[in-house]
Amino acid sequence: MRPTFAQLEAFYWVSRLGSLKEAARHLGLAPPTISLRIDQLEAELGSPVFERAGRGLILTQRGETMVPRVASVMEEYDKIRSIVDDNWQHSGVLRVGVPETFAQACLSDYMRIIAARYPALRLEFAVSTSSELEQDVLHRRLDIAFAINPTGDPKLTLVPLGIQPVVWAAAPRFNLPSPLHPSDLRGIVIITNPPPTPMWRQITEWFRQAGLEPHVICRCSSPTVVAQLVSTGLGASLLPRRLVQKSLAAGILRSFESALPLHPSRLFAIYRFADSDSITQEVIALARHAMAQTRLVEPEEN
């Protein structure tokens, strides 16, 4: 069995991007060429490495086993290229997922920092809820994501980045006390992201500490829109402080201390364990720098 580098390269990018078409576009080749290389690799191995799933491809068990080993080959190849050609830089596509608070607070700074470090790298950003971003990384729709309180999976690596401060917020007209107890919100609409998002879990866990459930719930998938609805006086919510700081400063909203412990909002970088490489680690380091500049997170207390 002697697979060629071209076959392994095709396998690596199809496994990372999820389709022959995307791998071909990344490598500057025709899709039939990529398909032929995968067929040749499978013939060498004597077993398939991909199965079709709708319009995309998913790894077989043998393919999953191969990914980290082939990834290490690709990383070593990148290092060799950087030695041979001092002008060579990381290029191609990097698919990054971020939650809305990250997007508002520091995405523009983050993009500038990455562009300065890797001008040949093409970035594709997805903005979504943390739970959706985690699933997108798990199923290879994203290369890396930044997410709040991910549930975790054996295939994923979670890198802690800090605590994102959250506050209970509501319009002054509700005349709520501080510290705030779940019983104080009886009859007030609780506006939240739908399950299984971190916001939903935090709010329901807070109420259950008091043996209560929210009386009336309004679900909205966008944290930014949740903050807007709360600002118009339609209800209360547990929100990232960064998302509502302007409304708090203007007196449109009030923030409240909590009478019960709040589950902290921990921000993590997440990527598939098999896909770890030098660019992944560098991108996470650059994210730390962008978040420090914008004070998006606070350090974890020991």
PDB file of C-alpha atoms in Angstrom:
ATOM      1  CA  MET A   1       0.000   0.000   0.000  1.00  0.00           C
ATOM      2  CA  ARG A   2       1.636   3.218  -1.215  1.00  0.00           C
ATOM      3  CA  PRO A   3      -0.760   6.171  -1.253  1.00  0.00           C
ATOM      4  CA  THR A   4       0.681   9.243  -2.931  1.00  0.00           C
ATOM      5  CA  PHE A   5       0.907  12.692  -1.396  1.00  0.00           C
ATOM      6  CA  ALA A   6      -1.626  13.959  -3.955  1.00  0.00           C
ATOM      7  CA  GLN A   7      -4.114  11.312  -2.791  1.00  0.00           C
ATOM      8  CA  LEU A   8      -3.569  12.167   0.873  1.00  0.00           C
ATOM      9  CA  GLU A   9      -3.874  15.887   0.125  1.00  0.00           C
ATOM     10  CA  ALA A  10      -7.191  15.302  -1.643  1.00  0.00           C
ATOM     11  CA  PHE A  11      -8.412  13.168   1.270  1.00  0.00           C
ATOM     12  CA  TYR A  12      -7.395  15.810   3.822  1.00  0.00           C
ATOM     13  CA  TRP A  13      -9.212  18.689   2.136  1.00  0.00           C
ATOM     14  CA  VAL A  14     -12.346  16.697   1.335  1.00  0.00           C
ATOM     15  CA  SER A  15     -12.486  15.590   4.982  1.00  0.00           C
ATOM     16  CA  ARG A  16     -12.016  19.171   6.159  1.00  0.00           C
ATOM     17  CA  LEU A  17     -14.343  20.916   3.697  1.00  0.00           C
ATOM     18  CA  GLY A  18     -16.930  18.154   3.363  1.00  0.00           C
ATOM     19  CA  SER A  19     -17.245  17.981  -0.424  1.00  0.00           C
ATOM     20  CA  LEU A  20     -15.270  17.216  -3.574  1.00  0.00           C
ATOM     21  CA  LYS A  21     -16.269  20.569  -5.065  1.00  0.00           C
ATOM     22  CA  GLU A  22     -14.956  22.634  -2.149  1.00  0.00           C
ATOM     23  CA  ALA A  23     -11.730  20.621  -1.958  1.00  0.00           C
ATOM     24  CA  ALA A  24     -11.214  21.079  -5.697  1.00  0.00           C
ATOM     25  CA  ARG A  25     -11.787  24.830  -5.413  1.00  0.00           C
ATOM     26  CA  HIS A  26      -9.318  25.068  -2.543  1.00  0.00           C
ATOM     27  CA  LEU A  27      -6.620  23.119  -4.403  1.00  0.00           C
ATOM     28  CA  GLY A  28      -7.270  24.787  -7.756  1.00  0.00           C
ATOM     29  CA  LEU A  29      -8.175  21.490  -9.425  1.00  0.00           C
ATOM     30  CA  ALA A  30     -11.203  20.074 -11.224  1.00  0.00           C
ATOM     31  CA  PRO A  31     -13.651  18.034  -9.082  1.00  0.00           C
ATOM     32  CA  PRO A  32     -13.133  14.914 -11.262  1.00  0.00           C
ATOM     33  CA  THR A  33      -9.420  15.063 -10.434  1.00  0.00           C
ATOM     34  CA  ILE A  34     -10.180  15.071  -6.706  1.00  0.00           C
ATOM     35  CA  SER A  35     -12.690  12.260  -7.176  1.00  0.00           C
ATOM     36  CA  LEU A  36     -10.106  10.187  -9.065  1.00  0.00           C
ATOM     37  CA  ARG A  37      -7.517  10.677  -6.324  1.00  0.00           C
ATOM     38  CA  ILE A  38      -9.999   9.577  -3.655  1.00  0.00           C
ATOM     39  CA  ASP A  39     -10.892   6.501  -5.744  1.00  0.00           C
ATOM     40  CA  GLN A  40      -7.203   5.674  -6.104  1.00  0.00           C
ATOM     41  CA  LEU A  41      -6.632   6.104  -2.366  1.00  0.00           C
ATOM     42  CA  GLU A  42      -9.549   3.810  -1.550  1.00  0.00           C
ATOM     43  CA  ALA A  43      -8.208   1.252  -4.031  1.00  0.00           C
ATOM     44  CA  GLU A  44      -4.822   1.393  -2.271  1.00  0.00           C
ATOM     45  CA  LEU A  45      -6.456   0.957   1.132  1.00  0.00           C
ATOM     46  CA  GLY A  46      -8.913  -1.689   0.017  1.00  0.00           C
ATOM     47  CA  SER A  47     -11.815   0.059   1.748  1.00  0.00           C
ATOM     48  CA  PRO A  48     -13.802   3.314   1.429  1.00  0.00           C
ATOM     49  CA  VAL A  49     -12.855   6.422   3.394  1.00  0.00           C
ATOM     50  CA  PHE A  50     -16.039   8.391   2.606  1.00  0.00           C
ATOM     51  CA  GLU A  51     -19.766   7.747   2.415  1.00  0.00           C
ATOM     52  CA  ARG A  52     -22.235   9.988   0.626  1.00  0.00           C
ATOM     53  CA  ALA A  53     -24.630  12.025   2.809  1.00  0.00           C
ATOM     54  CA  GLY A  54     -27.006  14.098   0.684  1.00  0.00           C
ATOM     55  CA  ARG A  55     -24.836  16.420  -1.403  1.00  0.00           C
ATOM     56  CA  GLY A  56     -21.811  16.018   0.844  1.00  0.00           C
ATOM     57  CA  LEU A  57     -19.495  13.315   2.104  1.00  0.00           C
ATOM     58  CA  ILE A  58     -18.949  11.920   5.587  1.00  0.00           C
ATOM     59  CA  LEU A  59     -15.975   9.939   6.802  1.00  0.00           C
ATOM     60  CA  THR A  60     -16.164   6.212   7.347  1.00  0.00           C
ATOM     61  CA  GLN A  61     -14.716   4.767  10.537  1.00  0.00           C
ATOM     62  CA  ARG A  62     -11.447   4.094   8.730  1.00  0.00           C
ATOM     63  CA  GLY A  63     -11.470   7.619   7.325  1.00  0.00           C
ATOM     64  CA  GLU A  64     -11.944   9.072  10.833  1.00  0.00           C
ATOM     65  CA  THR A  65      -8.942   7.058  12.017  1.00  0.00           C
ATOM     66  CA  MET A  66      -6.807   8.398   9.179  1.00  0.00           C
ATOM     67  CA  VAL A  67      -7.600  12.103   9.592  1.00  0.00           C
ATOM     68  CA  PRO A  68      -5.227  12.969  12.482  1.00  0.00           C
ATOM     69  CA  ARG A  69      -2.365  11.057  10.855  1.00  0.00           C
ATOM     70  CA  VAL A  70      -2.872  12.681   7.467  1.00  0.00           C
ATOM     71  CA  ALA A  71      -3.273  16.083   9.185  1.00  0.00           C
ATOM     72  CA  SER A  72       0.168  15.634  10.746  1.00  0.00           C
ATOM     73  CA  VAL A  73       1.602  14.862   7.295  1.00  0.00           C
ATOM     74  CA  MET A  74       0.035  18.052   5.907  1.00  0.00           C
ATOM     75  CA  GLU A  75       1.364  20.115   8.804  1.00  0.00           C
ATOM     76  CA  GLU A  76       4.889  18.799   8.270  1.00  0.00           C
ATOM     77  CA  TYR A  77       4.569  19.534   4.554  1.00  0.00           C
ATOM     78  CA  ASP A  78       3.549  23.116   5.385  1.00  0.00           C
ATOM     79  CA  LYS A  79       6.644  23.474   7.581  1.00  0.00           C
ATOM     80  CA  ILE A  80       8.873  22.180   4.787  1.00  0.00           C
ATOM     81  CA  ARG A  81       7.340  24.648   2.326  1.00  0.00           C
ATOM     82  CA  SER A  82       7.922  27.519   4.735  1.00  0.00           C
ATOM     83  CA  ILE A  83      11.602  26.555   4.993  1.00  0.00           C
ATOM     84  CA  VAL A  84      12.091  26.080   1.242  1.00  0.00           C
ATOM     85  CA  ASP A  85      10.196  29.230   0.260  1.00  0.00           C
ATOM     86  CA  ASP A  86      10.486  32.116   2.706  1.00  0.00           C
ATOM     87  CA  ASN A  87       7.730  33.948   0.824  1.00  0.00           C
ATOM     88  CA  TRP A  88       5.190  31.126   1.209  1.00  0.00           C
ATOM     89  CA  GLN A  89       2.279  31.904   3.498  1.00  0.00           C
ATOM     90  CA  HIS A  90      -0.832  30.126   4.720  1.00  0.00           C
ATOM     91  CA  SER A  91      -3.500  30.378   2.068  1.00  0.00           C
ATOM     92  CA  GLY A  92      -6.884  28.879   1.253  1.00  0.00           C
ATOM     93  CA  VAL A  93     -10.146  29.099   3.157  1.00  0.00           C
ATOM     94  CA  LEU A  94     -10.683  29.194   6.912  1.00  0.00           C
ATOM     95  CA  ARG A  95     -14.303  28.853   8.063  1.00  0.00           C
ATOM     96  CA  VAL A  96     -14.801  30.506  11.451  1.00  0.00           C
ATOM     97  CA  GLY A  97     -17.984  30.596  13.551  1.00  0.00           C
ATOM     98  CA  VAL A  98     -18.688  33.287  16.156  1.00  0.00           C
ATOM     99  CA  PRO A  99     -21.638  34.153  18.424  1.00  0.00           C
ATOM    100  CA  GLU A 100     -23.345  37.524  18.003  1.00  0.00           C
ATOM    101  CA  THR A 101     -21.692  39.165  21.003  1.00  0.00           C
ATOM    102  CA  PHE A 102     -18.239  38.255  19.638  1.00  0.00           C
ATOM    103  CA  ALA A 103     -19.289  39.548  16.201  1.00  0.00           C
ATOM    104  CA  GLN A 104     -20.388  42.903  17.601  1.00  0.00           C
ATOM    105  CA  ALA A 105     -17.539  43.373  20.061  1.00  0.00           C
ATOM    106  CA  CYS A 106     -14.417  42.309  18.217  1.00  0.00           C
ATOM    107  CA  LEU A 107     -14.994  40.651  14.828  1.00  0.00           C
ATOM    108  CA  SER A 108     -13.734  43.676  12.878  1.00  0.00           C
ATOM    109  CA  ASP A 109     -10.554  43.832  15.005  1.00  0.00           C
ATOM    110  CA  TYR A 110     -10.124  40.075  14.670  1.00  0.00           C
ATOM    111  CA  MET A 111     -10.414  40.213  10.869  1.00  0.00           C
ATOM    112  CA  ARG A 112      -7.804  42.969  10.676  1.00  0.00           C
ATOM    113  CA  ILE A 113      -5.383  41.072  12.911  1.00  0.00           C
ATOM    114  CA  ILE A 114      -5.697  37.870  10.858  1.00  0.00           C
ATOM    115  CA  ALA A 115      -5.408  39.754   7.549  1.00  0.00           C
ATOM    116  CA  ALA A 116      -2.196  41.411   8.730  1.00  0.00           C
ATOM    117  CA  ARG A 117      -0.708  38.071   9.822  1.00  0.00           C
ATOM    118  CA  TYR A 118      -2.002  35.913   6.938  1.00  0.00           C
ATOM    119  CA  PRO A 119      -2.833  38.123   3.936  1.00  0.00           C
ATOM    120  CA  ALA A 120      -3.290  35.107   1.635  1.00  0.00           C
ATOM    121  CA  LEU A 121      -5.828  33.428   3.921  1.00  0.00           C
ATOM    122  CA  ARG A 122      -9.477  33.765   2.845  1.00  0.00           C
ATOM    123  CA  LEU A 123     -11.873  33.994   5.788  1.00  0.00           C
ATOM    124  CA  GLU A 124     -15.483  32.851   5.820  1.00  0.00           C
ATOM    125  CA  PHE A 125     -17.414  33.820   8.960  1.00  0.00           C
ATOM    126  CA  ALA A 126     -20.679  32.376  10.252  1.00  0.00           C
ATOM    127  CA  VAL A 127     -22.607  34.139  13.028  1.00  0.00           C
ATOM    128  CA  SER A 128     -24.971  31.921  14.986  1.00  0.00           C
ATOM    129  CA  THR A 129     -25.890  30.629  18.433  1.00  0.00           C
ATOM    130  CA  SER A 130     -23.188  28.767  20.341  1.00  0.00           C
ATOM    131  CA  SER A 131     -25.081  25.458  20.220  1.00  0.00           C
ATOM    132  CA  GLU A 132     -25.400  25.654  16.422  1.00  0.00           C
ATOM    133  CA  LEU A 133     -21.747  26.645  16.020  1.00  0.00           C
ATOM    134  CA  GLU A 134     -20.650  23.632  18.050  1.00  0.00           C
ATOM    135  CA  GLN A 135     -22.650  21.305  15.813  1.00  0.00           C
ATOM    136  CA  ASP A 136     -21.247  22.982  12.697  1.00  0.00           C
ATOM    137  CA  VAL A 137     -17.683  22.280  13.876  1.00  0.00           C
ATOM    138  CA  LEU A 138     -18.584  18.720  14.839  1.00  0.00           C
ATOM    139  CA  HIS A 139     -20.024  18.045  11.376  1.00  0.00           C
ATOM    140  CA  ARG A 140     -17.182  19.848   9.557  1.00  0.00           C
ATOM    141  CA  ARG A 141     -19.256  22.768   8.305  1.00  0.00           C
ATOM    142  CA  LEU A 142     -16.818  25.032  10.178  1.00  0.00           C
ATOM    143  CA  ASP A 143     -13.099  24.665  10.876  1.00  0.00           C
ATOM    144  CA  ILE A 144     -13.140  26.506  14.202  1.00  0.00           C
ATOM    145  CA  ALA A 145     -15.698  28.349  16.313  1.00  0.00           C
ATOM    146  CA  PHE A 146     -15.929  30.459  19.428  1.00  0.00           C
ATOM    147  CA  ALA A 147     -18.821  29.380  21.623  1.00  0.00           C
ATOM    148  CA  ILE A 148     -20.313  29.890  25.071  1.00  0.00           C
ATOM    149  CA  ASN A 149     -20.606  26.849  27.354  1.00  0.00           C
ATOM    150  CA  PRO A 150     -20.341  24.135  24.665  1.00  0.00           C
ATOM    151  CA  THR A 151     -21.728  20.751  25.677  1.00  0.00           C
ATOM    152  CA  GLY A 152     -18.581  18.989  24.483  1.00  0.00           C
ATOM    153  CA  ASP A 153     -17.968  15.897  22.373  1.00  0.00           C
ATOM    154  CA  PRO A 154     -15.043  13.432  22.326  1.00  0.00           C
ATOM    155  CA  LYS A 155     -14.229  14.542  18.777  1.00  0.00           C
ATOM    156  CA  LEU A 156     -13.839  18.188  19.808  1.00  0.00           C
ATOM    157  CA  THR A 157     -11.059  20.091  21.529  1.00  0.00           C
ATOM    158  CA  LEU A 158     -12.259  22.890  23.847  1.00  0.00           C
ATOM    159  CA  VAL A 159      -9.848  25.725  24.650  1.00  0.00           C
ATOM    160  CA  PRO A 160     -11.027  28.021  27.496  1.00  0.00           C
ATOM    161  CA  LEU A 161     -10.688  31.730  26.747  1.00  0.00           C
ATOM    162  CA  GLY A 162     -12.354  33.453  29.703  1.00  0.00           C
ATOM    163  CA  ILE A 163     -15.662  34.469  31.260  1.00  0.00           C
ATOM    164  CA  GLN A 164     -18.193  36.586  29.365  1.00  0.00           C
ATOM    165  CA  PRO A 165     -20.023  38.715  31.990  1.00  0.00           C
ATOM    166  CA  VAL A 166     -23.833  38.439  31.953  1.00  0.00           C
ATOM    167  CA  VAL A 167     -26.516  40.437  33.774  1.00  0.00           C
ATOM    168  CA  TRP A 168     -30.235  40.291  34.312  1.00  0.00           C
ATOM    169  CA  ALA A 169     -31.638  43.291  32.454  1.00  0.00           C
ATOM    170  CA  ALA A 170     -35.077  44.886  32.192  1.00  0.00           C
ATOM    171  CA  ALA A 171     -36.660  48.281  31.611  1.00  0.00           C
ATOM    172  CA  PRO A 172     -36.890  50.598  34.660  1.00  0.00           C
ATOM    173  CA  ARG A 173     -40.708  50.573  34.440  1.00  0.00           C
ATOM    174  CA  PHE A 174     -40.820  47.083  35.968  1.00  0.00           C
ATOM    175  CA  ASN A 175     -39.372  48.518  39.199  1.00  0.00           C
ATOM    176  CA  LEU A 176     -37.562  45.269  39.981  1.00  0.00           C
ATOM    177  CA  PRO A 177     -35.394  44.853  43.095  1.00  0.00           C
ATOM    178  CA  SER A 178     -31.688  44.130  43.174  1.00  0.00           C
ATOM    179  CA  PRO A 179     -30.508  41.538  43.976  1.00  0.00           C
ATOM    180  CA  LEU A 180     -33.089  39.814  41.823  1.00  0.00           C
ATOM    181  CA  HIS A 181     -34.817  36.532  42.748  1.00  0.00           C
ATOM    182  CA  PRO A 182     -36.772  34.296  40.333  1.00  0.00           C
ATOM    183  CA  SER A 183     -39.959  35.013  42.302  1.00  0.00           C
ATOM    184  CA  ASP A 184     -39.554  38.732  41.477  1.00  0.00           C
ATOM    185  CA  LEU A 185     -40.110  37.939  37.789  1.00  0.00           C
ATOM    186  CA  ARG A 186     -43.512  36.335  38.262  1.00  0.00           C
ATOM    187  CA  GLY A 187     -45.835  37.654  35.550  1.00  0.00           C
ATOM    188  CA  ILE A 188     -42.984  39.191  33.508  1.00  0.00           C
ATOM    189  CA  VAL A 189     -42.161  37.767  30.069  1.00  0.00           C
ATOM    190  CA  ILE A 190     -38.757  36.073  30.000  1.00  0.00           C
ATOM    191  CA  ILE A 191     -37.177  36.531  26.582  1.00  0.00           C
ATOM    192  CA  THR A 192     -34.541  33.952  25.705  1.00  0.00           C
ATOM    193  CA  ASN A 193     -32.876  31.987  22.952  1.00  0.00           C
ATOM    194  CA  PRO A 194     -34.550  28.605  22.392  1.00  0.00           C
ATOM    195  CA  PRO A 195     -33.207  25.337  23.808  1.00  0.00           C
ATOM    196  CA  PRO A 196     -30.564  23.966  23.867  1.00  0.00           C
ATOM    197  CA  THR A 197     -28.694  27.297  23.735  1.00  0.00           C
ATOM    198  CA  PRO A 198     -26.510  28.428  26.658  1.00  0.00           C
ATOM    199  CA  MET A 199     -28.876  31.356  27.394  1.00  0.00           C
ATOM    200  CA  TRP A 200     -31.799  28.958  27.726  1.00  0.00           C
ATOM    201  CA  ARG A 201     -29.841  26.622  29.991  1.00  0.00           C
ATOM    202  CA  GLN A 202     -28.609  29.461  32.204  1.00  0.00           C
ATOM    203  CA  ILE A 203     -32.076  30.971  32.653  1.00  0.00           C
ATOM    204  CA  THR A 204     -33.907  27.716  33.320  1.00  0.00           C
ATOM    205  CA  GLU A 205     -31.191  26.533  35.753  1.00  0.00           C
ATOM    206  CA  TRP A 206     -31.454  29.847  37.634  1.00  0.00           C
ATOM    207  CA  PHE A 207     -35.211  29.511  38.033  1.00  0.00           C
ATOM    208  CA  ARG A 208     -34.964  25.861  39.071  1.00  0.00           C
ATOM    209  CA  GLN A 209     -32.634  26.735  41.920  1.00  0.00           C
ATOM    210  CA  ALA A 210     -35.711  28.352  43.475  1.00  0.00           C
ATOM    211  CA  GLY A 211     -38.019  25.486  42.476  1.00  0.00           C
ATOM    212  CA  LEU A 212     -39.707  27.718  39.875  1.00  0.00           C
ATOM    213  CA  GLU A 213     -40.256  27.918  36.134  1.00  0.00           C
ATOM    214  CA  PRO A 214     -40.574  31.112  34.070  1.00  0.00           C
ATOM    215  CA  HIS A 215     -44.242  32.121  33.977  1.00  0.00           C
ATOM    216  CA  VAL A 216     -44.249  33.308  30.353  1.00  0.00           C
ATOM    217  CA  ILE A 217     -41.429  32.640  27.877  1.00  0.00           C
ATOM    218  CA  CYS A 218     -40.752  34.292  24.524  1.00  0.00           C
ATOM    219  CA  ARG A 219     -38.152  32.459  22.411  1.00  0.00           C
ATOM    220  CA  CYS A 220     -35.975  34.267  19.884  1.00  0.00           C
ATOM    221  CA  SER A 221     -32.929  32.802  18.133  1.00  0.00           C
ATOM    222  CA  SER A 222     -30.947  36.063  18.005  1.00  0.00           C
ATOM    223  CA  PRO A 223     -29.343  37.399  21.223  1.00  0.00           C
ATOM    224  CA  THR A 224     -29.166  40.850  19.618  1.00  0.00           C
ATOM    225  CA  VAL A 225     -32.903  40.843  18.961  1.00  0.00           C
ATOM    226  CA  VAL A 226     -33.531  39.538  22.487  1.00  0.00           C
ATOM    227  CA  ALA A 227     -31.640  42.578  23.794  1.00  0.00           C
ATOM    228  CA  GLN A 228     -33.692  44.876  21.544  1.00  0.00           C
ATOM    229  CA  LEU A 229     -36.970  43.379  22.763  1.00  0.00           C
ATOM    230  CA  VAL A 230     -35.893  43.777  26.382  1.00  0.00           C
ATOM    231  CA  SER A 231     -34.878  47.390  25.664  1.00  0.00           C
ATOM    232  CA  THR A 232     -38.392  48.173  24.406  1.00  0.00           C
ATOM    233  CA  GLY A 233     -39.842  47.034  27.726  1.00  0.00           C
ATOM    234  CA  LEU A 234     -41.375  43.750  26.535  1.00  0.00           C
ATOM    235  CA  GLY A 235     -39.724  41.597  29.214  1.00  0.00           C
ATOM    236  CA  ALA A 236     -36.546  40.639  31.022  1.00  0.00           C
ATOM    237  CA  SER A 237     -33.570  38.473  30.091  1.00  0.00           C
ATOM    238  CA  LEU A 238     -30.146  37.298  31.154  1.00  0.00           C
ATOM    239  CA  LEU A 239     -27.834  38.936  28.613  1.00  0.00           C
ATOM    240  CA  PRO A 240     -24.136  39.479  27.918  1.00  0.00           C
ATOM    241  CA  ARG A 241     -23.250  42.803  29.539  1.00  0.00           C
ATOM    242  CA  ARG A 242     -21.364  43.837  26.403  1.00  0.00           C
ATOM    243  CA  LEU A 243     -24.555  43.456  24.371  1.00  0.00           C
ATOM    244  CA  VAL A 244     -26.573  45.893  26.511  1.00  0.00           C
ATOM    245  CA  GLN A 245     -23.911  48.248  27.896  1.00  0.00           C
ATOM    246  CA  LYS A 246     -25.051  51.205  25.755  1.00  0.00           C
ATOM    247  CA  SER A 247     -28.682  50.747  26.847  1.00  0.00           C
ATOM    248  CA  LEU A 248     -27.553  50.499  30.478  1.00  0.00           C
ATOM    249  CA  ALA A 249     -25.463  53.657  30.178  1.00  0.00           C
ATOM    250  CA  ALA A 250     -28.384  55.524  28.571  1.00  0.00           C
ATOM    251  CA  GLY A 251     -30.789  54.443  31.306  1.00  0.00           C
ATOM    252  CA  ILE A 252     -32.977  52.535  28.843  1.00  0.00           C
ATOM    253  CA  LEU A 253     -32.283  49.354  30.797  1.00  0.00           C
ATOM    254  CA  ARG A 254     -31.358  48.519  34.359  1.00  0.00           C
ATOM    255  CA  SER A 255     -29.082  45.654  35.367  1.00  0.00           C
ATOM    256  CA  PHE A 256     -29.658  43.579  38.484  1.00  0.00           C
ATOM    257  CA  GLU A 257     -27.465  41.574  40.787  1.00  0.00           C
ATOM    258  CA  SER A 258     -28.619  37.997  41.212  1.00  0.00           C
ATOM    259  CA  ALA A 259     -29.894  36.648  44.535  1.00  0.00           C
ATOM    260  CA  LEU A 260     -28.936  33.140  43.360  1.00  0.00           C
ATOM    261  CA  PRO A 261     -25.724  31.849  41.775  1.00  0.00           C
ATOM    262  CA  LEU A 262     -25.516  32.252  38.016  1.00  0.00           C
ATOM    263  CA  HIS A 263     -23.878  29.603  35.879  1.00  0.00           C
ATOM    264  CA  PRO A 264     -20.951  31.488  34.321  1.00  0.00           C
ATOM    265  CA  SER A 265     -20.760  32.114  30.582  1.00  0.00           C
ATOM    266  CA  ARG A 266     -17.425  30.581  29.636  1.00  0.00           C
ATOM    267  CA  LEU A 267     -16.149  31.292  26.146  1.00  0.00           C
ATOM    268  CA  PHE A 268     -14.243  28.518  24.386  1.00  0.00           C
ATOM    269  CA  ALA A 269     -12.503  28.024  21.072  1.00  0.00           C
ATOM    270  CA  ILE A 270     -13.625  24.693  19.647  1.00  0.00           C
ATOM    271  CA  TYR A 271     -12.246  22.602  16.808  1.00  0.00           C
ATOM    272  CA  ARG A 272     -12.155  18.954  15.863  1.00  0.00           C
ATOM    273  CA  PHE A 273      -9.416  17.094  17.712  1.00  0.00           C
ATOM    274  CA  ALA A 274      -8.211  15.553  14.454  1.00  0.00           C
ATOM    275  CA  ASP A 275      -7.802  18.945  12.771  1.00  0.00           C
ATOM    276  CA  SER A 276      -5.322  20.556  15.140  1.00  0.00           C
ATOM    277  CA  ASP A 277      -2.469  22.277  13.323  1.00  0.00           C
ATOM    278  CA  SER A 278      -0.263  25.331  13.626  1.00  0.00           C
ATOM    279  CA  ILE A 279      -2.722  27.655  11.861  1.00  0.00           C
ATOM    280  CA  THR A 280      -5.513  26.609  14.230  1.00  0.00           C
ATOM    281  CA  GLN A 281      -3.396  27.431  17.264  1.00  0.00           C
ATOM    282  CA  GLU A 282      -2.319  30.747  15.763  1.00  0.00           C
ATOM    283  CA  VAL A 283      -5.902  31.735  14.938  1.00  0.00           C
ATOM    284  CA  ILE A 284      -6.913  31.051  18.549  1.00  0.00           C
ATOM    285  CA  ALA A 285      -3.976  33.122  19.815  1.00  0.00           C
ATOM    286  CA  LEU A 286      -5.012  36.008  17.556  1.00  0.00           C
ATOM    287  CA  ALA A 287      -8.573  35.738  18.893  1.00  0.00           C
ATOM    288  CA  ARG A 288      -7.232  36.071  22.436  1.00  0.00           C
ATOM    289  CA  HIS A 289      -5.466  39.250  21.361  1.00  0.00           C
ATOM    290  CA  ALA A 290      -8.636  40.708  19.778  1.00  0.00           C
ATOM    291  CA  MET A 291     -10.724  39.851  22.841  1.00  0.00           C
ATOM    292  CA  ALA A 292      -8.163  41.417  25.174  1.00  0.00           C
ATOM    293  CA  GLN A 293      -8.246  44.642  23.155  1.00  0.00           C
ATOM    294  CA  THR A 294     -12.054  44.818  23.318  1.00  0.00           C
ATOM    295  CA  ARG A 295     -12.410  43.366  26.846  1.00  0.00           C
ATOM    296  CA  LEU A 296     -14.966  40.847  25.654  1.00  0.00           C
ATOM    297  CA  VAL A 297     -14.063  38.340  28.374  1.00  0.00           C
ATOM    298  CA  GLU A 298     -12.656  38.375  31.879  1.00  0.00           C
ATOM    299  CA  PRO A 299     -10.078  35.890  33.205  1.00  0.00           C
ATOM    300  CA  GLU A 300     -11.366  32.868  35.085  1.00  0.00           C
ATOM    301  CA  GLU A 301     -11.021  33.280  38.842  1.00  0.00           C
ATOM    302  CA  ASN A 302      -8.937  30.600  40.560  1.00  0.00           C
TER     303      ASN A 302
END
